Short mmCIF file of C-alpha atoms in Angstrom, two decimals:
data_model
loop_
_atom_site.label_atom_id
_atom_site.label_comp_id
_atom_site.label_asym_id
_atom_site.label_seq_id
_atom_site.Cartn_x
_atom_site.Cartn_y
_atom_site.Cartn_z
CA UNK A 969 -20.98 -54.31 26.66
CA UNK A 970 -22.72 -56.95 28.61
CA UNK A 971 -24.77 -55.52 32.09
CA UNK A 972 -25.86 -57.96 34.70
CA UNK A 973 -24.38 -58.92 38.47
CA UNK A 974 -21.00 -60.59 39.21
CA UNK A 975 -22.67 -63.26 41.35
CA UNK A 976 -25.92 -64.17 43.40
CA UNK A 977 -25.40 -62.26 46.29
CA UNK A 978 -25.37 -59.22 44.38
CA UNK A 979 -22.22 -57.33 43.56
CA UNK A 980 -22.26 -55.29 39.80
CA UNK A 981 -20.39 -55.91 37.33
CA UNK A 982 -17.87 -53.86 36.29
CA UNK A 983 -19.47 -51.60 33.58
CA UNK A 984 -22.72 -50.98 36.16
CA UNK A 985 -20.03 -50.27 39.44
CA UNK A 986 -17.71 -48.39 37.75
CA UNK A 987 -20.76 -45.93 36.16
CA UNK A 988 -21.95 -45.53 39.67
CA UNK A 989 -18.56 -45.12 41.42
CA UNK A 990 -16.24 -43.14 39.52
CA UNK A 991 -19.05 -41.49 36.69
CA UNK A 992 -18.99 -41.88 32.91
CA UNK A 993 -15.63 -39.89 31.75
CA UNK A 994 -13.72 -41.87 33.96
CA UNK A 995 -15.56 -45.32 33.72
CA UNK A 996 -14.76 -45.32 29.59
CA UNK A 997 -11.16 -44.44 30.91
CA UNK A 998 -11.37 -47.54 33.08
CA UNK A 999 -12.23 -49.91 31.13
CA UNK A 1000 -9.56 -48.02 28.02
CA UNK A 1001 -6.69 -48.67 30.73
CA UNK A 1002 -8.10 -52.14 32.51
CA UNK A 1003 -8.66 -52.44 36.42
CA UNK A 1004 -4.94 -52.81 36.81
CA UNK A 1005 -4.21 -50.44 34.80
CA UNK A 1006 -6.68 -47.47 36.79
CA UNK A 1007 -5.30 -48.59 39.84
CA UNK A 1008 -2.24 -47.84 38.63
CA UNK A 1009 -3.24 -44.09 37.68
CA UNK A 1010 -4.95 -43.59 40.61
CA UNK A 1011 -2.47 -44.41 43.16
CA UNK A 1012 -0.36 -42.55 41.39
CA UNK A 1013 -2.34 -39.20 41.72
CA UNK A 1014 -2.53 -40.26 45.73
CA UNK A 1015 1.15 -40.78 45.40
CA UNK A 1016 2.26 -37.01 44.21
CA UNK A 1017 -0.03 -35.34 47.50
CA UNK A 1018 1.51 -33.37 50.24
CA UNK A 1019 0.98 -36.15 52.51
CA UNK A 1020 3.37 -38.70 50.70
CA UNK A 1021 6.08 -35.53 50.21
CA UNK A 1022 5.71 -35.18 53.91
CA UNK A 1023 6.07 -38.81 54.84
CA UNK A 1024 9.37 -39.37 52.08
CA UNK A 1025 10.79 -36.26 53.08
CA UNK A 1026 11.11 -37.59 56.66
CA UNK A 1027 12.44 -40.95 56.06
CA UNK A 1028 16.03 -41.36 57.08
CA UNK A 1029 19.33 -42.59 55.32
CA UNK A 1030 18.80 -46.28 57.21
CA UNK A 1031 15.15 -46.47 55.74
CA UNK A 1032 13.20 -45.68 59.00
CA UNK A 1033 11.11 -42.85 60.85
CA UNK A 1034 12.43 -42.87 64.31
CA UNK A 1035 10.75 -45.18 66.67
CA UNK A 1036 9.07 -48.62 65.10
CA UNK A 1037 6.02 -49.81 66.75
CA UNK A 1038 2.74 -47.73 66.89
CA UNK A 1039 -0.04 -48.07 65.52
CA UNK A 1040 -2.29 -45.05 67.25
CA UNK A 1041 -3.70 -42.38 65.32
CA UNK A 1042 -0.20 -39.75 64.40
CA UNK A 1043 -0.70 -36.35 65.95
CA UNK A 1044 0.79 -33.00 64.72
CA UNK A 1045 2.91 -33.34 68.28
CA UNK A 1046 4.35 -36.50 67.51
CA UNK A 1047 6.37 -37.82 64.28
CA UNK A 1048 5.27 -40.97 62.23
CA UNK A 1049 7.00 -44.01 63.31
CA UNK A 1050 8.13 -46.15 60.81
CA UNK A 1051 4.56 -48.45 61.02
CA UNK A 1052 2.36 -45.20 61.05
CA UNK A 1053 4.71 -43.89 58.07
CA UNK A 1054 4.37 -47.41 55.90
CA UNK A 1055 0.31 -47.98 56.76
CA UNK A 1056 -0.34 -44.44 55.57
CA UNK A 1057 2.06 -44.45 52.37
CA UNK A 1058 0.57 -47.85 51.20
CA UNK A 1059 -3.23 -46.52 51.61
CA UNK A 1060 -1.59 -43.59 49.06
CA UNK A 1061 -0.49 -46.42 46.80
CA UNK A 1062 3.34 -46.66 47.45
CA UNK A 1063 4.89 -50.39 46.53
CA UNK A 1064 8.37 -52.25 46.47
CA UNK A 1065 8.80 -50.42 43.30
CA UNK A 1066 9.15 -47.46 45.27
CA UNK A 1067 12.53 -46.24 46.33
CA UNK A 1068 11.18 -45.11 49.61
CA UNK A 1069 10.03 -49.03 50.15
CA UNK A 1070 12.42 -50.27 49.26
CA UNK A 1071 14.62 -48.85 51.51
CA UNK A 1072 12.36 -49.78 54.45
CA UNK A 1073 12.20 -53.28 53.53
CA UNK A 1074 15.93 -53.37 53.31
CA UNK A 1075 15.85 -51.79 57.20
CA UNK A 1076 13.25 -54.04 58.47
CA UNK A 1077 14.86 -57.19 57.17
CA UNK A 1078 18.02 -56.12 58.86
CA UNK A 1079 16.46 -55.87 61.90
CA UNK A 1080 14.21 -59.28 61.25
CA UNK A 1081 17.99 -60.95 60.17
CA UNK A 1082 19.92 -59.19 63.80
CA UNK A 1083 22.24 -57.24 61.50
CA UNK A 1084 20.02 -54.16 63.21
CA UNK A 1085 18.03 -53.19 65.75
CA UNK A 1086 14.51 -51.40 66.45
CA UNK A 1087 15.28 -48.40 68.49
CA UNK A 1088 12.25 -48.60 70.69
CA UNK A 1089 11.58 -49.26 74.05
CA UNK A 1090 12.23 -52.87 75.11
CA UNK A 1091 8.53 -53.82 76.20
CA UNK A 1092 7.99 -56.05 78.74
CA UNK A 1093 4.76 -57.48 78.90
CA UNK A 1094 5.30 -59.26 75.89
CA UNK A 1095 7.82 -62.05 74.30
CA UNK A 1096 9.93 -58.71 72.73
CA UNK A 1097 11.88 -60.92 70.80
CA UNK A 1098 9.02 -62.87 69.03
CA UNK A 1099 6.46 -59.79 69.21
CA UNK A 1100 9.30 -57.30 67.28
CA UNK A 1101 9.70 -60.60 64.37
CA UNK A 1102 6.09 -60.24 64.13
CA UNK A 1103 5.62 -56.96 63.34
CA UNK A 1104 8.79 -56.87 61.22
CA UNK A 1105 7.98 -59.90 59.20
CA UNK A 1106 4.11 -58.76 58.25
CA UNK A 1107 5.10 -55.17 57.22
CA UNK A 1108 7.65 -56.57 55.25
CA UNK A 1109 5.28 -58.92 53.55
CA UNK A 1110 3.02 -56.25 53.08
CA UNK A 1111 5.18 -55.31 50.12
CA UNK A 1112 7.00 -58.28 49.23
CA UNK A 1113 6.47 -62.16 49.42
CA UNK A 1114 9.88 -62.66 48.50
CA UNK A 1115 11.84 -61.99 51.93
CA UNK A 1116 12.89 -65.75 53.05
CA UNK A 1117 13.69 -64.62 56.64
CA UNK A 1118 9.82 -62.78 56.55
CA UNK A 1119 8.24 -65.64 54.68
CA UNK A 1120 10.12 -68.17 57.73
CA UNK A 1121 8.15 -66.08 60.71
CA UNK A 1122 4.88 -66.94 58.67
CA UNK A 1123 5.08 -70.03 58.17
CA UNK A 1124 5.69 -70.57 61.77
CA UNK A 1125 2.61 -68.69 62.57
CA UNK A 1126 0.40 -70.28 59.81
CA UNK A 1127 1.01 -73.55 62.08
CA UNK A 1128 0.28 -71.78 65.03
CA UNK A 1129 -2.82 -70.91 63.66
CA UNK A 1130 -4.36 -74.15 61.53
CA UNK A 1131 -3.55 -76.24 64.64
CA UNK A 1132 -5.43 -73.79 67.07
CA UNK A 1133 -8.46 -75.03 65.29
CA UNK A 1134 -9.93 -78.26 65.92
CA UNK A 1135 -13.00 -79.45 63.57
CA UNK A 1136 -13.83 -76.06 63.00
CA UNK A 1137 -13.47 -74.88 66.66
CA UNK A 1138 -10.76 -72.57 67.86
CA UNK A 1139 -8.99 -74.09 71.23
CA UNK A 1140 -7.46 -71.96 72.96
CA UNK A 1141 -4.77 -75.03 74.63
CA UNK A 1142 -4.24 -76.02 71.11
CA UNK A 1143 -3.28 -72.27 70.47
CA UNK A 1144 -0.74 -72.50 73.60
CA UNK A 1145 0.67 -75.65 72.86
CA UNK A 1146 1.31 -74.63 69.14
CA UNK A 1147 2.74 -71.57 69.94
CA UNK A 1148 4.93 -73.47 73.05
CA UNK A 1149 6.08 -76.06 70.93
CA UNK A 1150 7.22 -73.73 67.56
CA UNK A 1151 8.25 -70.29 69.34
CA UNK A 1152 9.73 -72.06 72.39
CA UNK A 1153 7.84 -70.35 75.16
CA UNK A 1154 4.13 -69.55 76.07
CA UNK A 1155 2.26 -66.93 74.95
CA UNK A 1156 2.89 -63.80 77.44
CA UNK A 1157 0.98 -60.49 76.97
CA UNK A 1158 -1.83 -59.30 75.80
CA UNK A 1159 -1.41 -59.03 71.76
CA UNK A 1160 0.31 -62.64 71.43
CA UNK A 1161 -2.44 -63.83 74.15
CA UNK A 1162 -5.26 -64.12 71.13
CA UNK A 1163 -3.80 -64.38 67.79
CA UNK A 1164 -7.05 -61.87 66.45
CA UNK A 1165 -4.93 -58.97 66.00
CA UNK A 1166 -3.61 -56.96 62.87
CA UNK A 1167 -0.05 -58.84 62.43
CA UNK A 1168 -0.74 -62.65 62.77
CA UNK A 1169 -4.00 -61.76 60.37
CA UNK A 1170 -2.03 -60.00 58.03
CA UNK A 1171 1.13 -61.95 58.08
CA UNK A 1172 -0.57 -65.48 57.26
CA UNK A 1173 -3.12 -64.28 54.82
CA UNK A 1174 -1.80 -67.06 51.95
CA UNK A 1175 -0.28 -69.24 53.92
CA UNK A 1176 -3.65 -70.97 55.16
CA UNK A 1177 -5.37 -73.88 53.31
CA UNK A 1178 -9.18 -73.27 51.50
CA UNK A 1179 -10.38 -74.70 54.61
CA UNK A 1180 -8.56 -73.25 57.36
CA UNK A 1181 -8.76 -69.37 55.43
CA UNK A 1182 -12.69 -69.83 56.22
CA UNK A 1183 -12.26 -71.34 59.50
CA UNK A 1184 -10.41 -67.95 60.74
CA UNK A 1185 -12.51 -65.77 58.85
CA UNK A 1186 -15.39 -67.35 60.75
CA UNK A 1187 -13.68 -67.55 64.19
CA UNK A 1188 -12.71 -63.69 63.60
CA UNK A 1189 -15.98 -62.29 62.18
CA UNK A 1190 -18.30 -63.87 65.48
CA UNK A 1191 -15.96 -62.55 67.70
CA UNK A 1192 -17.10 -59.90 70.13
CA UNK A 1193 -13.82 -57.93 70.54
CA UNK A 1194 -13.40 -57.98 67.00
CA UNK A 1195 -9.41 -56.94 65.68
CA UNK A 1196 -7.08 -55.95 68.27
CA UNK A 1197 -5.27 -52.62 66.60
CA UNK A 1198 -8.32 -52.29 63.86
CA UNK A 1199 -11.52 -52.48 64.98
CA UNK A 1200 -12.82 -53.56 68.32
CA UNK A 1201 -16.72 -54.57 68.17
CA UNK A 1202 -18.04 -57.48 66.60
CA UNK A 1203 -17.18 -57.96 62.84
CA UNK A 1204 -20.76 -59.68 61.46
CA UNK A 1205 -22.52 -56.50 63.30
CA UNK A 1206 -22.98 -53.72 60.80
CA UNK A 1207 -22.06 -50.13 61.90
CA UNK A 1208 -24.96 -48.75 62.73
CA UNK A 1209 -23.66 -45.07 61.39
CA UNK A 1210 -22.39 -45.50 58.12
CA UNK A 1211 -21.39 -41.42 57.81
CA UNK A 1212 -18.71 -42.45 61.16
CA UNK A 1213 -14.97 -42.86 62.06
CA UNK A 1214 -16.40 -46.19 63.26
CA UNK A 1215 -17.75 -47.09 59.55
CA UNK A 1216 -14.29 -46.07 58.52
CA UNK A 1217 -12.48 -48.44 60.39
CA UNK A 1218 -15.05 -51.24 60.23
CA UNK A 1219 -14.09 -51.04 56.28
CA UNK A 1220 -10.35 -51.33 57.72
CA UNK A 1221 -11.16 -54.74 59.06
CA UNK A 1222 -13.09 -56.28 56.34
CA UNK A 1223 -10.03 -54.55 53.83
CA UNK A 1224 -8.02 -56.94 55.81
CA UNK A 1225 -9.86 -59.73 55.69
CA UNK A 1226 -10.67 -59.75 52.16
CA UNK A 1227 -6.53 -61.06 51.59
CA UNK A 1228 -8.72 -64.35 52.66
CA UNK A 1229 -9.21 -65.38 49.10
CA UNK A 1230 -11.16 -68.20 50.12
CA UNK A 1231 -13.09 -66.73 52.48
CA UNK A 1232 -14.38 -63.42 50.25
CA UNK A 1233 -17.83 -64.94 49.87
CA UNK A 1234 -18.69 -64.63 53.30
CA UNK A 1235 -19.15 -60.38 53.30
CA UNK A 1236 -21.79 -60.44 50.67
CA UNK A 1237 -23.72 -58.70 53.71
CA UNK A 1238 -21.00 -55.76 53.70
CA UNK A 1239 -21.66 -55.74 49.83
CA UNK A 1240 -25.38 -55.08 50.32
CA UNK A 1241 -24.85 -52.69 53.26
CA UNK A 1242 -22.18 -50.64 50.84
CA UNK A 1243 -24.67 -50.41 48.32
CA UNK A 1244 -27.13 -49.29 50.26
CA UNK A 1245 -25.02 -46.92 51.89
CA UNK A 1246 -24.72 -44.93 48.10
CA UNK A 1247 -25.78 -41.26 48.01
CA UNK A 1248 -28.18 -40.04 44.99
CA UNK A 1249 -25.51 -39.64 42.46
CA UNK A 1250 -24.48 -43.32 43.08
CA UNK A 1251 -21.06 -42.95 44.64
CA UNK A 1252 -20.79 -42.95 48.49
CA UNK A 1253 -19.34 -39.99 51.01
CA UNK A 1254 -18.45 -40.65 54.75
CA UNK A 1255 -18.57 -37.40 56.33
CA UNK A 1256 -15.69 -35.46 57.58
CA UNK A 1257 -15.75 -37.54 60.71
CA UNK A 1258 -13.59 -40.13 58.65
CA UNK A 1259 -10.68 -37.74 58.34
CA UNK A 1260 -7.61 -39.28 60.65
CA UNK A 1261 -4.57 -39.16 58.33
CA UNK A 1262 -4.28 -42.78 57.99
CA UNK A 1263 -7.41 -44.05 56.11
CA UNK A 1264 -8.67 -40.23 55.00
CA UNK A 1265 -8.06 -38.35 53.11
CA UNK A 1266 -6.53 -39.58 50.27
CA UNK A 1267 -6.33 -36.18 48.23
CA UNK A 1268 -4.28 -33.09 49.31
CA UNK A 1269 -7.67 -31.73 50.90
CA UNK A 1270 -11.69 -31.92 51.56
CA UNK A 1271 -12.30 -28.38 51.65
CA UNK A 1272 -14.94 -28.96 49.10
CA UNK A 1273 -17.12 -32.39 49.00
CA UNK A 1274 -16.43 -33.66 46.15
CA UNK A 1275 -12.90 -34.19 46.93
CA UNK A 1276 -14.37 -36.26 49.74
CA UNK A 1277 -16.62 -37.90 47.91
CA UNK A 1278 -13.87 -39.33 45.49
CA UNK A 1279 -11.68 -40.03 48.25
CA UNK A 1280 -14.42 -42.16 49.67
CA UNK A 1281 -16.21 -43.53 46.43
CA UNK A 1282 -12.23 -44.59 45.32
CA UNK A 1283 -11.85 -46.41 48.71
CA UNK A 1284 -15.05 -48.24 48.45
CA UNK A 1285 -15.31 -49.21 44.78
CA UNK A 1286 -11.89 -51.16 45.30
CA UNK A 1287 -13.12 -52.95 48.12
CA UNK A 1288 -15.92 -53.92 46.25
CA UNK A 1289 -13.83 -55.00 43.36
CA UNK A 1290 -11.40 -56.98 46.07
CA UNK A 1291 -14.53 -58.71 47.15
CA UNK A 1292 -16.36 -59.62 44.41
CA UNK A 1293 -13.19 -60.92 41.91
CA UNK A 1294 -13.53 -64.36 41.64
CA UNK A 1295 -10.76 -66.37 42.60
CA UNK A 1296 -8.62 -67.58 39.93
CA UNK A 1297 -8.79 -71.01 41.02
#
């Protein structure tokens, strides 16, 4: 079994990673089963834990959980909406091949399509109509790339986007005048302002050019406010606490970004600061800060730290394999 490094900047292979990440028994099992394969029986541990049962159990005969939009922390006061109830079931490893997703791609596509409505409050600071087809379209594309109606609102904002960038530079008239001339009306409110926020990012992830995918990344990473809904500082400024909430969702925004295929090579600085970041048995542990119910935990509980420790290590290592698989082109 050959050792070595994956590339230059310095990401292991995946006999060395998976030793140091997920320990011997179940590195041998990993490379038995293949990385598909382990992702497969991992997600599917995450996938039998309290917190899915809770989630599932809540979901309604139309596909939903009650309101739509929000994507704040959920509080024991408040139910999931449907977007707090999706996010948190996909970190546990839920996909179209689950009934439960399937039904909520069925209800978001009939609201996307006008054969049904959001229930939520009509908001007016922003374009309602084009702001609820945006959030509809990249959750539903979050599971499937298959939904014409979905796939139609991204390829609308794909040419938002590539012509909001002019050799390299991001103009914001170019951005207004795109977004006039395809959506029929100028940007109004704060989220469709600035394209830099969870939906737009996630919604046109493959639908940008080599070029353009590294333009983005670039524009997005150098900005100060970083990702409206993710994380708010600058993106190509470390954390400077790794054992934080902070770290936690800083991992949330390059997670996202790393759907950039072309564009992967530019966090081999979040690479090196992950490695570094490793505790003496080689695997990496975040503190209990981290727990928030939608990124932590993964497992039923962290009364001991271990569980953490696997919850966090498991989180990590797949980032690090996101990042460092070479594109098959």
């Amino acid at each position: 079994m050959q050792t070595g490094r994956w590339s230059a900047w310095g990401c292991y292979n995946r006999t060395e990673l998976a030793l140091k990440t997920v320990g011997i028994a179940k590195a041998v099992l990993f490379f038995c089963l293949q990385k598909e394969a382990w992702i497969v029986r991992r997600f599917m541990v995450y996938k039998d834990t309290k917190w899915a049962k809770e989630i599932i159990e809540s979901q309604d005969d139309e596909g939903k959980w009650g309101t739509f939009h929000s994507l704040s922390q959920p509080t024991a006061k408040n139910n999931h909406t449907t977007e707090q109830a999706l996010r948190r079931l996909e970190r546990l490893g839920y996909t179209m091949e689950d009934e439960c997703i399937q039904k909520a791609v069925t209800y978001m596509n009939d609201c996307l399509i006008g054969k049904k409505s959001i229930p939520d409050y009509r908001e007016k600071v922003h374009d309602w109509n084009i702001f609820t087809s945006l959030i509809l379209s990249t959750w539903i594309r979050r599971f499937t790339n298959d939904n014409p109606a979905a796939n139609e609102v991204a390829k609308k904002w794909a040419d938002i986007i590539s012509s909001s960038f002019v050799n390299g530079t991001f103009i914001y008239e170019e951005y207004v005048a795109a977004y006039t001339d395809i959506l029929g009306l100028k940007p109004n409110g704060g989220r469709l302002v600035d394209f830099v926020n969870f939906y737009p990012i996630s919604l046109v992830c493959d639908c940008l050019d080599r070029n353009t995918q590294q333009t983005v990344v670039d524009y997005i990473i150098n900005r100060d406010n970083g990702i409206y809904y993710i994380y708010h500082d600058k993106i190509a400024v470390l954390p400077s606490v790794f054992e934080s909430k902070k770290a936690s969702y800083y991992l949330a925004a390059i997670e996202l970004l790393s759907k950039y295929v072309y564009a992967k090579y530019k966090f081999s600085y979040v690479v090196d600061w992950l490695n570094e970041n490793r505790n003496k048995s080689g695997k990496w542990d975040m503190s209990k800060s981290v727990h928030d119910k939608v990124y932590f935990p993964l497992s039923d509980e962290w009364r001991k730290s271990e569980i953490r420790e696997m919850d966090c290590t498991e989180r990590i290592s797949n980032l690090l394999f996101t990042l460092c698989e070479k594109n098959k082109d």
